[in-house]
Short mmCIF file of C-alpha atoms in Angstrom, two decimals:
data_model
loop_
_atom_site.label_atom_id
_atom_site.label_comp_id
_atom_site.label_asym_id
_atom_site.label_seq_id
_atom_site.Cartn_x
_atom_site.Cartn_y
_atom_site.Cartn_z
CA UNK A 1 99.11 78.61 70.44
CA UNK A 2 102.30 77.75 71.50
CA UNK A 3 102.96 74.38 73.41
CA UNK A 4 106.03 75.02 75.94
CA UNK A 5 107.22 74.32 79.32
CA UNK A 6 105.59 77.29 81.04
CA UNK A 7 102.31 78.74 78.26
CA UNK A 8 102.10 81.82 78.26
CA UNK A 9 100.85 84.06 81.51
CA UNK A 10 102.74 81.58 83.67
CA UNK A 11 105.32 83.84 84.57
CA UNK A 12 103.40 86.09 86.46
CA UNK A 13 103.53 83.52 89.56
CA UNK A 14 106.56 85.25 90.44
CA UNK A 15 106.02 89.09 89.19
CA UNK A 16 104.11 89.73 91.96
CA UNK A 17 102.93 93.52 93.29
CA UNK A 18 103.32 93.78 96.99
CA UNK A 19 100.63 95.95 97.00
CA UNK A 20 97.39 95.23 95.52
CA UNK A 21 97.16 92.84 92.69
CA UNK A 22 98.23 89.63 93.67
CA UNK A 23 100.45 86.77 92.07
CA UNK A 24 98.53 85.89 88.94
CA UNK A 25 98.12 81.89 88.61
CA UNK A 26 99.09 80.78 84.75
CA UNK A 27 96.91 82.11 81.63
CA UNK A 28 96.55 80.80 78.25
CA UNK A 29 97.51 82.35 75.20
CA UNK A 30 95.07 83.52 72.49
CA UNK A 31 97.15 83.04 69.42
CA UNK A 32 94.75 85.29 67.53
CA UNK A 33 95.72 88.29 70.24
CA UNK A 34 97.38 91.04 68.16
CA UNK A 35 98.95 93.96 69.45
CA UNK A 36 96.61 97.40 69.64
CA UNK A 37 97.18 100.81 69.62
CA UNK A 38 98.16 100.84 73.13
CA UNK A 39 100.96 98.69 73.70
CA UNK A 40 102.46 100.60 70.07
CA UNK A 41 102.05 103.78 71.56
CA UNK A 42 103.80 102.81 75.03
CA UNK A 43 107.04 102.42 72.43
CA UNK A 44 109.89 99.22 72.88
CA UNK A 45 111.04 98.45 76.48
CA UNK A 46 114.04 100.16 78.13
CA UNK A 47 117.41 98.69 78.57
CA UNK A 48 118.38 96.69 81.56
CA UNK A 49 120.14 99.32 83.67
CA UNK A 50 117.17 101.74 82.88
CA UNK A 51 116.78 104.91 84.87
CA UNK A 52 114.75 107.20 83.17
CA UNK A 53 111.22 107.77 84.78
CA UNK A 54 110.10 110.24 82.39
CA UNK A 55 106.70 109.97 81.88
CA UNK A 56 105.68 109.58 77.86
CA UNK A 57 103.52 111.98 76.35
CA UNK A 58 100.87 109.61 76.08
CA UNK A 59 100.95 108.78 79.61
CA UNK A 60 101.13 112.55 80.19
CA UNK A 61 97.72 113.21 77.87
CA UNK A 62 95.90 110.42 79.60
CA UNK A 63 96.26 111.52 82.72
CA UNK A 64 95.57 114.84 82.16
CA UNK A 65 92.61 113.96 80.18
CA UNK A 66 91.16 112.12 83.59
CA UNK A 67 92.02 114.38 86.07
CA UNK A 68 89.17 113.89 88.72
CA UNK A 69 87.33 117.01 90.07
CA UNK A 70 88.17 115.90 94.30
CA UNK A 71 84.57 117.45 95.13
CA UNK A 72 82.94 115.47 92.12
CA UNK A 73 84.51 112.06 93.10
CA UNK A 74 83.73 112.66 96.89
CA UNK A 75 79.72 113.19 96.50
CA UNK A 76 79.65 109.95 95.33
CA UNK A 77 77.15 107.94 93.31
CA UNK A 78 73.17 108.18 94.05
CA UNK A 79 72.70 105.92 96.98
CA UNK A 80 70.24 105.63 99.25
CA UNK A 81 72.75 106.55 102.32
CA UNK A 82 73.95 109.48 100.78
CA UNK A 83 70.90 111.12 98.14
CA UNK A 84 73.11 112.30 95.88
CA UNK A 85 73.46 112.64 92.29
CA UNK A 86 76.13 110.30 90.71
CA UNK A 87 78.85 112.72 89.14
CA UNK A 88 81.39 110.13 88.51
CA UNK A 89 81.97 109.10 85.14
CA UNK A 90 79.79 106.31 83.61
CA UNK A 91 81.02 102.67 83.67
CA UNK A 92 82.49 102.79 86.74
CA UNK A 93 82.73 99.14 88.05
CA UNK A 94 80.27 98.53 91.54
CA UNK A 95 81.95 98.41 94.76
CA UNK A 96 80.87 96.60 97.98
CA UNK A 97 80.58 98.15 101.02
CA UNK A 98 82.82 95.09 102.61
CA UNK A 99 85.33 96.98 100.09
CA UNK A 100 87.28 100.16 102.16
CA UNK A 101 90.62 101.99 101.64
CA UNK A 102 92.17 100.50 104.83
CA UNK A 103 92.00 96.88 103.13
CA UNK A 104 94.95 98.44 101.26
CA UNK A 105 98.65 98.09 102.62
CA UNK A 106 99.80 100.97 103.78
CA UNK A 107 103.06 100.94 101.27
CA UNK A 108 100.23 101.21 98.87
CA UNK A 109 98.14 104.11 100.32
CA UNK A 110 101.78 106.06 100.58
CA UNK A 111 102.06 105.57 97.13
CA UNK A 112 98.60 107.17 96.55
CA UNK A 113 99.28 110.61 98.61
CA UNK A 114 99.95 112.56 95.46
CA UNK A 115 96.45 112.30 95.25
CA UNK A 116 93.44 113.93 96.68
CA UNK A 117 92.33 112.44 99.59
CA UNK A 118 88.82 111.13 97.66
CA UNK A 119 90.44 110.33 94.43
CA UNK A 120 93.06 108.34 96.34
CA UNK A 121 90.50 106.56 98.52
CA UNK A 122 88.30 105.88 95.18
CA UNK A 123 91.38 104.65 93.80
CA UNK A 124 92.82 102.10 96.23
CA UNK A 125 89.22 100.55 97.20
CA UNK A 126 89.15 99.64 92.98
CA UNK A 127 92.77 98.51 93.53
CA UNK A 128 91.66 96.27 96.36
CA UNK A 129 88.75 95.09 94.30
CA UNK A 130 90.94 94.28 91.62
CA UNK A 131 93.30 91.95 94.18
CA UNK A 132 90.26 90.34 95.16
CA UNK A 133 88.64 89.55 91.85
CA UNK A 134 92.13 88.42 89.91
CA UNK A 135 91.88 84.67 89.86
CA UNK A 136 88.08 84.05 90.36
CA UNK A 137 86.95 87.26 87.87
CA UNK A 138 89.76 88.82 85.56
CA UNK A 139 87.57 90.09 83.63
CA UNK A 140 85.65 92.03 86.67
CA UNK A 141 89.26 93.11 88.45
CA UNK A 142 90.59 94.57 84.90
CA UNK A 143 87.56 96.74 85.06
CA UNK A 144 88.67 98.02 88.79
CA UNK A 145 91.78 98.19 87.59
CA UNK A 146 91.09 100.00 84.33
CA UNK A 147 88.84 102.73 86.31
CA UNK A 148 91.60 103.11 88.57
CA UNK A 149 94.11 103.86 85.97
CA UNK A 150 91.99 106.60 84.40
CA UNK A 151 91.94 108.53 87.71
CA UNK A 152 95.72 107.97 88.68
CA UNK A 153 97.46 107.00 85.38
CA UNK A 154 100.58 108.73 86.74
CA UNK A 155 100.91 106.57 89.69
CA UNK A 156 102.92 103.44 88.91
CA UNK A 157 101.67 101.45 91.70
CA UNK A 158 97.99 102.05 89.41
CA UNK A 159 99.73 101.08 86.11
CA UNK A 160 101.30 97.89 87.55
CA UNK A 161 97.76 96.73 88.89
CA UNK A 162 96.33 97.80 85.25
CA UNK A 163 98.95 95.87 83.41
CA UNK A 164 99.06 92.67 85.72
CA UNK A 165 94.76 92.60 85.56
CA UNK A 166 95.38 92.73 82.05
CA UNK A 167 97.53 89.77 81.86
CA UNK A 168 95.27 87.86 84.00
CA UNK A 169 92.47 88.52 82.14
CA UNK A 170 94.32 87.43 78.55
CA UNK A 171 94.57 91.17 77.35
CA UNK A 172 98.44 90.69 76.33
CA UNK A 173 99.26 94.13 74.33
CA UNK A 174 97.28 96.04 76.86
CA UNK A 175 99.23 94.51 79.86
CA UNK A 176 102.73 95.16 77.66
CA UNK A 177 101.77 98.42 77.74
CA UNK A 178 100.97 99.53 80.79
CA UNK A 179 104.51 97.26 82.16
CA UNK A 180 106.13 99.53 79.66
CA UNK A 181 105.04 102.18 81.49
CA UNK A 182 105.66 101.12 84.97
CA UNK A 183 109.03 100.30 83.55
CA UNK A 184 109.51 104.10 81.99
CA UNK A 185 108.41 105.34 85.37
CA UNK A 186 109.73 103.48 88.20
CA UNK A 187 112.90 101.93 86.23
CA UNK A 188 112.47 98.76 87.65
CA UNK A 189 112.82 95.19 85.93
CA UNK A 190 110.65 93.08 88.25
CA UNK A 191 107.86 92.69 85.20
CA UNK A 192 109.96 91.81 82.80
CA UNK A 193 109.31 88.28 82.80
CA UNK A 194 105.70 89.00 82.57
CA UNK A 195 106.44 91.42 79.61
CA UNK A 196 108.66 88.89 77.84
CA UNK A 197 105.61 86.06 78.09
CA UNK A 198 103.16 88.93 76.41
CA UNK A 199 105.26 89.17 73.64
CA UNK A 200 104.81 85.53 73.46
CA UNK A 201 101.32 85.40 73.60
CA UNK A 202 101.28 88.13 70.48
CA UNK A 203 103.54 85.91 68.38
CA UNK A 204 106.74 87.64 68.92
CA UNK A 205 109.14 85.31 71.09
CA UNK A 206 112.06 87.26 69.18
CA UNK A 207 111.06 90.30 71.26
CA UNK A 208 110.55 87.74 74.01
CA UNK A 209 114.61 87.01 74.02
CA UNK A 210 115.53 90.67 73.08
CA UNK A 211 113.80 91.97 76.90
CA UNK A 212 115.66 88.74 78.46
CA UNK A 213 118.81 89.72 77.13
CA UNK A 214 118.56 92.89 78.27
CA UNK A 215 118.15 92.09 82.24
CA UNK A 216 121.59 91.76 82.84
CA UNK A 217 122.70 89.45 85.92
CA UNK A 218 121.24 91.79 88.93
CA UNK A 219 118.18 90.43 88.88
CA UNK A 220 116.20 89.18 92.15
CA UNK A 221 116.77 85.10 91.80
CA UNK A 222 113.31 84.05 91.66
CA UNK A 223 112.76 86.78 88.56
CA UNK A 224 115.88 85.51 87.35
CA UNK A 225 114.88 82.10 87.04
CA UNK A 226 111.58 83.02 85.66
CA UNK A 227 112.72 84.96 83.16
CA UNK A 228 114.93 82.61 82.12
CA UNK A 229 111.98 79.61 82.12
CA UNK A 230 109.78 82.35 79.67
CA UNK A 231 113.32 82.40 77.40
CA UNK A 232 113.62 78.83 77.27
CA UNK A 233 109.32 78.89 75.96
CA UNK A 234 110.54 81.50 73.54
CA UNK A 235 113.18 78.98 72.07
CA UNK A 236 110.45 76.02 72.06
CA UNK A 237 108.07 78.51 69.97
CA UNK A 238 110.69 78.78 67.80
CA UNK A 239 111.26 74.94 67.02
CA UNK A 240 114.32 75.21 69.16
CA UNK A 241 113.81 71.83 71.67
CA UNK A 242 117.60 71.74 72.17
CA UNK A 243 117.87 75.09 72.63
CA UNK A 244 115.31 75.36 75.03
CA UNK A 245 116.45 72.72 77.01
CA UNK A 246 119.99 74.35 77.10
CA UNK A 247 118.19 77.35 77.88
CA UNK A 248 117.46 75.92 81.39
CA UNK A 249 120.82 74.06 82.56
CA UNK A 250 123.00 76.25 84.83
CA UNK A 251 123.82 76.17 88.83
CA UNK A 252 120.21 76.56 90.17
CA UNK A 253 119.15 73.22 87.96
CA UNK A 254 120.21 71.28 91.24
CA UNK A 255 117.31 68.61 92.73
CA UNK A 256 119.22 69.45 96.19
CA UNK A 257 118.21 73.14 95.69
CA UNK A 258 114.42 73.40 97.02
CA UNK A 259 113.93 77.09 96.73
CA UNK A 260 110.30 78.75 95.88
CA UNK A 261 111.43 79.08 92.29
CA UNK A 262 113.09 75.36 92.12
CA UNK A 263 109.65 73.45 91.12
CA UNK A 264 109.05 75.75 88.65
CA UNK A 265 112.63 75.29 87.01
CA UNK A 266 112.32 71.54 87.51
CA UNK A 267 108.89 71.48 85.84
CA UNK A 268 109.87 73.82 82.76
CA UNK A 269 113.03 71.60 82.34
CA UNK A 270 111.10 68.56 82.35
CA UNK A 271 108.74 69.03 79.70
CA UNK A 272 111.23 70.36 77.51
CA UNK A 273 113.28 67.07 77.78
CA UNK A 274 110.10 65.64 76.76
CA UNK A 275 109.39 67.44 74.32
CA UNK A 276 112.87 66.86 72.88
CA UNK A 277 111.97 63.51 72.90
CA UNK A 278 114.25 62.72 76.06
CA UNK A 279 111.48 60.74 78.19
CA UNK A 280 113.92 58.95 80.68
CA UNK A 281 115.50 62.57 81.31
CA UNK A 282 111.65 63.86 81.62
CA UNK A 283 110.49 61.25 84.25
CA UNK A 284 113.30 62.00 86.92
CA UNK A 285 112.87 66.06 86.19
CA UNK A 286 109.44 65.33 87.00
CA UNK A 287 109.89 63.50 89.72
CA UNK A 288 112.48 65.92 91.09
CA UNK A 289 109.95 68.78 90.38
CA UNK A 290 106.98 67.03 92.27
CA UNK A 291 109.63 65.97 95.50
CA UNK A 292 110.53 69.91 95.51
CA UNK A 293 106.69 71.01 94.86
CA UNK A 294 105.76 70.91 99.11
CA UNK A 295 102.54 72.91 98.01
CA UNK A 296 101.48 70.63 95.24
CA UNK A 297 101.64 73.90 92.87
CA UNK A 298 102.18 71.52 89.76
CA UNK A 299 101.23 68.23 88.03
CA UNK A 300 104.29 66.99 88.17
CA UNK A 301 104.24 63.40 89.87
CA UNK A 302 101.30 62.43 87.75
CA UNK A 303 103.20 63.72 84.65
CA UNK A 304 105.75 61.52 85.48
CA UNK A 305 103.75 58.63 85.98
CA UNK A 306 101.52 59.08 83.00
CA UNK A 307 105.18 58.95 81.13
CA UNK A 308 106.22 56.25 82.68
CA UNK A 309 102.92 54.38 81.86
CA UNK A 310 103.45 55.33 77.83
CA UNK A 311 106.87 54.04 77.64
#
């Protein structure tokens, strides 16, 4: 397992979905995760500029494969409300009835309308599910989200939740697929941080610096400077300390700046001094980090201190 200023998953504090999976909190990386059919079939990311939102022909199959019959899906599971006979598929995760299609944003539920009106309202209360479950149960909102995807796999707004459950729940190659495909689709670049720390987690930080050189400079700031905090891991996974430290240094390295993304930068930068073995450097990044962190996100003051008491 790597050891680096942000482990692996991190990044997805700032990839977030506006819609139904929210802002994953950091994951650790199995170093024993290898990449499965899946993420080889979903084929090597885009280039920045990207476009194209031509579906793949495995994305095509799979969601042809899982068409839902509207009639089946809206008779609904045996229940004592309803008396019916369950004609949904089997392994569908349980929903509550404090669970309803209005819970999801309405950005969301337009995203949905290609749908049939039971298949999309099946679909968003397992999306909602899945926002609900991410930190306390990944495991459980993966689930949602992987029923989810096999009704809708052509909607992006499904794939993103599928590949950002994934991530939360440690499934790396499964979530680097499904980002490939919500990159393929929508040709957006707002996951790529998120798909740069997968390839991480499977042992690849090469590929992890190939998708940040790609982005180009019209990146949103705060994906920006995650993206560039996941490059700088990539370098310290490769025995680079100096380069990863490098890695980091620019304009927006500025204790003066307190942005979202600044405690973050300030953190990453600080343990990489350390682990350069640049401890007076380390202590005042720290403390900069922890004097920027107003929500207390990060360790960072009693990193500092816990230096300062080694020395």
């Amino acid at each position: 397992m790597p050891t680096e200023a942000v482990a692996p998953g991190e990044a997805a504090e700032l990839a977030e979905t506006t819609h139904s999976v929210e802002a994953p909190e950091s994951v650790q990386a199995d170093e024993h995760a290898q990449a499965d059919e899946h993420a080889q079939a979903a084929g090597p990311a885009r280039g920045a500029g990207s476009t194209e939102v031509t579906e793949s022909a495995e994305d095509i199959e799979s969601a042809e494969a899982v068409e839902p019959d509207a009639a089946a899906v809206q008779a609904g599971p045996l229940s004592e409300s309803n008396g019916r006979m369950s004609r949904r598929p089997d392994g569908e995760p349980e929903l509550s009835d404090d669970i309803q299609y209005s819970d999801l944003d309405p950005e969301a539920r337009r995203e949905l309308r290609s749908l049939a009106k039971p298949v999309a309202e099946l679909v968003g209360r397992h999306l909602v599910a899945a926002g609900r479950l991410i930190d306390d149960d990944p495991e459980l909102a993966l689930a949602h989200a992987r029923f989810a995807r096999s009704r809708a796999a052509r909607v992006a707004l499904v794939r993103e939740a599928a590949g950002l459950a994934a991530y939360h729940a440690g499934e790396w190659a499964e979530a680097l697929g499904e980002l490939r495909a919500v990159r393929r689709m929508s040709g957006g670049q707002a996951h790529l941080p998120v798909m740069a720390d997968c390839e991480r987690a499977l042992g690849r930080p090469e590929r992890a610096l190939e998708l940040a050189a790609e982005a180009g400079r019209d990146l949103p700031k705060n994906i920006a400077v995650e993206l560039k905090i996941v490059a700088a891991g990539a370098r310290r996974d490769m025995g680079q300390l100096d380069a990863a430290v490098v890695a980091l240094q620019g304009p927006d390295l500025d204790p003066g700046i307190h942005e979202s993304w600044s405690p973050r930068l300030f953190y990453a930068y600080a343990d990489n001094l350390e682990a350069a073995g640049r401890n007076e450097d380390a202590i005042r990044w720290f403390l900069n980090a922890a004097e920027a962190d107003l929500d207390e996100e990060t360790d960072a003051a009693e990193r500092a201190f816990a230096l300062r008491d080694a020395e």
